[in-house]
Short mmCIF file of C-alpha atoms in Angstrom, two decimals:
data_model
loop_
_atom_site.label_atom_id
_atom_site.label_comp_id
_atom_site.label_asym_id
_atom_site.label_seq_id
_atom_site.Cartn_x
_atom_site.Cartn_y
_atom_site.Cartn_z
CA MET A 1219 101.79 67.81 63.80
CA ALA A 1220 101.46 64.04 64.18
CA ALA A 1221 98.33 62.34 62.91
CA GLN A 1222 95.76 61.46 65.56
CA LEU A 1223 94.29 57.96 66.00
CA THR A 1224 90.82 57.78 67.55
CA LEU A 1225 88.99 54.52 68.35
CA VAL A 1226 85.19 54.63 68.55
CA LEU A 1227 83.74 51.52 70.17
CA GLY A 1228 80.14 50.43 70.64
CA GLY A 1229 77.66 47.64 70.24
CA ILE A 1230 75.52 46.91 67.21
CA ALA A 1231 73.29 49.91 66.34
CA SER A 1232 74.79 51.93 69.21
CA GLY A 1233 75.32 55.06 67.11
CA LYS A 1234 79.09 54.61 66.86
CA SER A 1235 79.29 55.14 63.08
CA ALA A 1236 77.22 58.34 63.16
CA PHE A 1237 79.33 59.63 66.05
CA ALA A 1238 82.56 58.79 64.22
CA GLU A 1239 81.30 60.51 61.06
CA GLY A 1240 80.67 63.62 63.15
CA LEU A 1241 84.25 63.55 64.45
CA VAL A 1242 85.57 63.39 60.89
CA ARG A 1243 83.29 66.23 59.74
CA GLN A 1244 84.45 68.38 62.69
CA SER A 1245 88.08 67.96 61.63
CA GLY A 1246 87.56 70.33 58.70
CA LYS A 1247 89.91 68.17 56.64
CA PRO A 1248 89.19 66.31 53.40
CA MET A 1249 87.14 63.23 54.40
CA ILE A 1250 87.87 59.67 53.34
CA TYR A 1251 85.52 56.81 54.19
CA LEU A 1252 87.31 53.45 54.20
CA ALA A 1253 84.45 50.93 54.14
CA THR A 1254 84.92 47.24 54.96
CA ALA A 1255 81.34 45.95 54.64
CA GLN A 1256 80.46 43.48 51.91
CA PRO A 1257 76.88 43.20 50.61
CA PHE A 1258 76.43 39.45 51.04
CA ASP A 1259 72.64 39.71 51.38
CA ASP A 1260 69.75 42.13 50.82
CA GLU A 1261 69.75 43.38 54.41
CA MET A 1262 73.45 44.30 54.28
CA THR A 1263 73.02 45.90 50.86
CA GLN A 1264 70.26 48.09 52.31
CA LYS A 1265 72.35 48.94 55.37
CA ILE A 1266 75.30 50.01 53.21
CA GLU A 1267 72.98 52.20 51.13
CA ARG A 1268 71.50 53.80 54.29
CA HIS A 1269 75.02 54.60 55.51
CA ARG A 1270 75.93 56.16 52.14
CA LYS A 1271 72.84 58.38 52.16
CA ALA A 1272 73.30 59.37 55.80
CA ARG A 1273 76.91 60.43 55.16
CA GLY A 1274 75.90 62.78 52.40
CA PRO A 1275 78.28 64.51 49.99
CA GLY A 1276 81.88 65.46 50.61
CA TRP A 1277 83.28 62.01 51.27
CA HIS A 1278 85.74 60.09 49.13
CA THR A 1279 84.75 56.46 49.66
CA ILE A 1280 87.10 53.50 49.32
CA GLU A 1281 85.38 50.12 49.59
CA GLU A 1282 87.94 47.57 50.75
CA PRO A 1283 87.01 44.48 52.76
CA LEU A 1284 90.56 43.14 53.30
CA ALA A 1285 93.55 45.25 52.18
CA LEU A 1286 93.25 48.12 54.68
CA ALA A 1287 96.99 48.39 55.37
CA GLN A 1288 97.78 48.89 51.70
CA ASN A 1289 95.00 51.45 51.28
CA LEU A 1290 96.05 53.42 54.36
CA ARG A 1291 99.61 53.67 53.04
CA GLU A 1292 98.29 55.20 49.79
CA ILE A 1293 96.33 58.01 51.48
CA ALA A 1294 97.87 61.45 51.12
CA PRO A 1295 98.79 63.40 54.27
CA GLY A 1296 96.49 65.96 55.86
CA GLN A 1297 93.17 64.20 55.46
CA CYS A 1298 90.81 62.60 57.96
CA VAL A 1299 90.05 58.92 57.40
CA LEU A 1300 87.09 57.04 58.82
CA LEU A 1301 87.67 53.29 58.88
CA ASP A 1302 84.26 51.65 59.34
CA CYS A 1303 84.70 49.11 60.62
CA ALA A 1304 87.49 47.03 62.14
CA THR A 1305 84.97 44.37 63.17
CA LEU A 1306 83.84 43.63 59.62
CA TRP A 1307 87.47 43.73 58.44
CA LEU A 1308 88.33 41.06 61.03
CA SER A 1309 85.27 38.99 60.09
CA ASN A 1310 86.23 39.21 56.42
CA HIS A 1311 89.70 37.89 57.21
CA LEU A 1312 88.37 35.09 59.41
CA LEU A 1313 86.04 33.97 56.62
CA ALA A 1314 88.92 34.19 54.12
CA GLU A 1315 91.01 32.03 56.50
CA SER A 1316 93.75 34.66 56.57
CA ASP A 1317 96.60 34.72 59.06
CA ILE A 1318 94.84 37.00 61.58
CA GLU A 1319 98.00 37.75 63.56
CA ALA A 1320 99.92 38.80 60.45
CA GLU A 1321 97.01 40.88 59.10
CA THR A 1322 96.53 42.59 62.46
CA HIS A 1323 100.24 43.36 62.69
CA ALA A 1324 100.18 44.87 59.18
CA LEU A 1325 97.11 46.96 59.99
CA LEU A 1326 98.59 48.32 63.23
CA ALA A 1327 101.82 49.18 61.39
CA ALA A 1328 99.78 51.04 58.75
CA PHE A 1329 98.05 53.00 61.53
CA ALA A 1330 101.46 54.06 62.83
CA ASP A 1331 102.61 55.07 59.33
CA CYS A 1332 99.41 56.91 58.39
CA SER A 1333 100.04 60.65 57.96
CA SER A 1334 96.34 61.54 58.10
CA ASP A 1335 94.09 61.60 61.14
CA LEU A 1336 92.32 58.28 61.54
CA VAL A 1337 89.02 57.43 63.23
CA VAL A 1338 88.47 53.69 63.60
CA VAL A 1339 85.03 52.24 64.35
CA SER A 1340 84.89 48.85 66.04
CA ASN A 1341 82.37 46.73 67.90
CA GLU A 1342 82.83 46.11 71.60
CA VAL A 1343 82.09 42.38 71.84
CA GLY A 1344 83.37 41.82 75.37
CA LEU A 1345 80.07 42.64 77.05
CA ALA A 1346 78.24 39.59 75.70
CA GLY A 1347 78.28 36.03 76.98
CA VAL A 1348 80.77 33.40 75.89
CA PRO A 1349 79.88 32.28 72.35
CA GLU A 1350 78.72 28.69 71.97
CA ASN A 1351 80.78 27.69 68.93
CA ALA A 1352 84.49 27.67 68.15
CA LEU A 1353 84.40 30.17 65.26
CA ALA A 1354 82.40 32.68 67.31
CA ARG A 1355 84.83 32.29 70.25
CA GLN A 1356 87.80 32.72 67.89
CA PHE A 1357 86.19 35.89 66.53
CA ALA A 1358 85.35 37.33 69.98
CA ASN A 1359 88.87 36.70 71.26
CA ALA A 1360 90.50 38.14 68.13
CA GLN A 1361 88.18 41.18 68.22
CA GLY A 1362 88.98 41.80 71.87
CA ARG A 1363 92.72 41.63 71.20
CA LEU A 1364 92.38 43.90 68.14
CA ASN A 1365 90.39 46.49 70.11
CA GLN A 1366 92.94 46.43 72.93
CA SER A 1367 95.81 46.87 70.47
CA ILE A 1368 94.13 49.81 68.72
CA ALA A 1369 93.16 51.41 72.05
CA ALA A 1370 96.73 51.16 73.31
CA ARG A 1371 97.95 53.12 70.26
CA ALA A 1372 95.07 55.61 70.13
CA SER A 1373 95.29 59.08 71.60
CA ARG A 1374 91.52 59.03 72.09
CA VAL A 1375 89.07 56.17 72.77
CA ILE A 1376 85.32 56.75 72.94
CA LEU A 1377 82.60 54.23 73.82
CA VAL A 1378 79.18 54.97 72.29
CA THR A 1379 76.11 53.43 73.91
CA ALA A 1380 72.53 54.36 72.93
CA GLY A 1381 73.99 57.20 70.87
CA LEU A 1382 75.76 58.67 73.89
CA PRO A 1383 79.57 59.02 73.89
CA LEU A 1384 81.71 58.21 76.91
CA THR A 1385 85.37 59.21 76.64
CA LEU A 1386 87.57 56.39 77.92
CA LYS A 1387 90.93 57.90 76.95
CA GLY A 1388 92.17 61.28 75.77
CA PRO A 1389 90.50 64.65 75.23
CA VAL A 1390 86.71 64.91 75.18
CA ALA A 1391 86.55 67.01 72.01
#
């Protein structure tokens, strides 16, 4: 059976990560958490720690802010991977002044090659106003394109708002 790609979208603090974690738990497969957050300040350090505690035991965690494609290629078949989140991965690459197009292409190719089910969490940034500075506009445009590219490849896309899931594409459960 082919691996399934699920995209879980939502705004900040929408409940998308908790929902995605539930999808991975329901799979009954060995769980891998591919984390992209970097603890640049005390608030983010605390947030990362809250996420770790909320997940509980049973997860194999890989903390990788940039090299997701390489890590996905190293994951053994038959597992369920939670990538949380594509938004921070993109931000990390923008701040590192990476070639966003090349990195996105490599990530999407790794999704296609991944032999484990994959749940990708990403922020929906298209509902906000137009950002006032060039870097923020570059980010919003790149995030929108990334989300569209992942959604086009996904068999299931779910939008989470106020903790409530809305299936946009694919089966409900």
